[in-house]
Every structure is written in structure tokens, then in C-alpha cells.
PDB file of C-alpha atoms in Angstrom:
ATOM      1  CA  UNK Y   1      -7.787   3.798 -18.488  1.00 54.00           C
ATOM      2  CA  UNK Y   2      -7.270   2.315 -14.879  1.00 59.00           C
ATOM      3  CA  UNK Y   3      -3.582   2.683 -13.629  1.00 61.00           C
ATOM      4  CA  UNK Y   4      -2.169  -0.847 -11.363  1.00 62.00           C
ATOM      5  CA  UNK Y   5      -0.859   0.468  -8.160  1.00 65.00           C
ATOM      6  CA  UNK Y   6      -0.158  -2.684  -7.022  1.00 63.00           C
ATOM      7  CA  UNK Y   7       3.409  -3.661  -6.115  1.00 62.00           C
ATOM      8  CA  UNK Y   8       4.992  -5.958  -8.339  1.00 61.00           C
ATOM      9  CA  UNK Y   9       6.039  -9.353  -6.616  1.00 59.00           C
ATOM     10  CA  UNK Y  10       9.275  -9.994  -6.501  1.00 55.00           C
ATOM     11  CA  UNK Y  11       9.151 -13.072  -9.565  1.00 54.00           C
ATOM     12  CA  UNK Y  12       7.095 -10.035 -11.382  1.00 55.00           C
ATOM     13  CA  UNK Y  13       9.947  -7.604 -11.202  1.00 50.00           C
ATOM     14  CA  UNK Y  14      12.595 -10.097 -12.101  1.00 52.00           C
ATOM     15  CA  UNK Y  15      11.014 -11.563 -14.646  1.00 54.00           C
ATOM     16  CA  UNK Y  16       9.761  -8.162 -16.239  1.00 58.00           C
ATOM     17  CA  UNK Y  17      13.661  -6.440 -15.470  1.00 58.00           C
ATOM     18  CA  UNK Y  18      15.229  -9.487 -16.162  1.00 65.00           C
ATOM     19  CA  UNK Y  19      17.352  -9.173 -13.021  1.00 77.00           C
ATOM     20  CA  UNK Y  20      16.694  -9.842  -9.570  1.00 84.00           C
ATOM     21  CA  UNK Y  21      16.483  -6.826  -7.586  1.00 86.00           C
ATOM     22  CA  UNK Y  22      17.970  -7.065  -3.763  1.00 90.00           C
ATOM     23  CA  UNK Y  23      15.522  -5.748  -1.203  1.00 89.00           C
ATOM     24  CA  UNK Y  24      17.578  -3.360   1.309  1.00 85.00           C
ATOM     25  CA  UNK Y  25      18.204  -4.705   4.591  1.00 88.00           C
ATOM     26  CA  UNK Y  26      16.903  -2.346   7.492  1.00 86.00           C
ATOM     27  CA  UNK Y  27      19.765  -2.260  10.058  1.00 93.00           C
ATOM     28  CA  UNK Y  28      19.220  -1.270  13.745  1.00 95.00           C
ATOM     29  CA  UNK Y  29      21.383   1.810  12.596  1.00 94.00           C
ATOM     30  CA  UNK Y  30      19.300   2.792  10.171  1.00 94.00           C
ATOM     31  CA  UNK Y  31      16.283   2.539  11.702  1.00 94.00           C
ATOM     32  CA  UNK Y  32      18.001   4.947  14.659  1.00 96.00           C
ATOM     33  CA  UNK Y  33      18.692   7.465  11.687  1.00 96.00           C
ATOM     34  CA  UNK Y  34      14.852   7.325  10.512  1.00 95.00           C
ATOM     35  CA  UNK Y  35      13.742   7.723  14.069  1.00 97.00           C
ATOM     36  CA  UNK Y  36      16.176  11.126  14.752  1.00 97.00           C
ATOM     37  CA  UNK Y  37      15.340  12.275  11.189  1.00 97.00           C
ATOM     38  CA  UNK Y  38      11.861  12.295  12.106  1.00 97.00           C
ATOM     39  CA  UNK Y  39      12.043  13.721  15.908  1.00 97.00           C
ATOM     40  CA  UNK Y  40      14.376  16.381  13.972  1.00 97.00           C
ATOM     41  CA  UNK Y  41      11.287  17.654  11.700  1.00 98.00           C
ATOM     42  CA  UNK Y  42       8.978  17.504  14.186  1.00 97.00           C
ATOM     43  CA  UNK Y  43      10.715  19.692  16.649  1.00 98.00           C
ATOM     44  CA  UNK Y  44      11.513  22.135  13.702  1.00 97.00           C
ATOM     45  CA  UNK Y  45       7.831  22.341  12.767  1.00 97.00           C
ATOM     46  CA  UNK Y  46       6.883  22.853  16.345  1.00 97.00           C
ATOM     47  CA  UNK Y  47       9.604  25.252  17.104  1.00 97.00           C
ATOM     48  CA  UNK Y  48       7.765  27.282  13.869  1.00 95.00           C
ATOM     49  CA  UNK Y  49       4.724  26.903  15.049  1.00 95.00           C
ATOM     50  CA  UNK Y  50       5.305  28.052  18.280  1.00 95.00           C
ATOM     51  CA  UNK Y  51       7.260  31.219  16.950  1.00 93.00           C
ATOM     52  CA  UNK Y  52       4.787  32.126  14.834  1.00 90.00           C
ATOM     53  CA  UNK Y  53       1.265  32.009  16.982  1.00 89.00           C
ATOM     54  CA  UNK Y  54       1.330  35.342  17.925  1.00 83.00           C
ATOM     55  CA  UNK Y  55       1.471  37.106  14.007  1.00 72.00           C
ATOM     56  CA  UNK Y  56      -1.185  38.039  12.487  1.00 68.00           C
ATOM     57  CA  UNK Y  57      -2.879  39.619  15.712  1.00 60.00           C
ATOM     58  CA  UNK Y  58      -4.209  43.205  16.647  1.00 49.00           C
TER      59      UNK Y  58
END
């Protein structure tokens, strides 16, 4: 059996749910927040990285 991984349109889901379903509005806040989140794990998985490169050697 073959799985659909296509996204259902939006008269698909509200016809299927039988309620409309409000897409989230992507403020300029928001996408500020996603942008520090992600600088924030980046640094943290360099800053492990970096502590870390010398283990493991004789």
C-alpha cells in the first residue's frame, strides 16, 4: 500500500474536517524569534564542537 504525502488543499481539509482551518499568519516578530532560535542552536552546536575536538586523542 502507497501512503499520499501530499498536502491536502485547503477545500480538501474543510470539506474532509468539516471546518475551515485558519492558516497562521507569520508576523515580522515571529519570524525574528525563528531566526534567533536558529542562530541559538547553531552557536550551541559549534560551541560543542569546538570543546570537544581535542578528546579522543593520544
Amino acid at each position: 500500500m502507497e501512503e499520499d504525502n501530499t498536502p491536502a488543499t485547503d477545500s480538501q481539509s474543510a470539506s474532509s474536517t468539516g471546518k475551515t482551518k485558519s492558516v497562521p499568519k507569520i508576523t515580522k516578530k515571529t519570524a525574528v524569534i525563528g531566526a534567533a532560535v536558529g542562530i541559538g542552536s547553531a552557536a550551541i552546536v559549534a560551541a560543542l564542537l569546538y570543546a570537544n575536538r581535542g578528546n579522543g586523542k593520544s
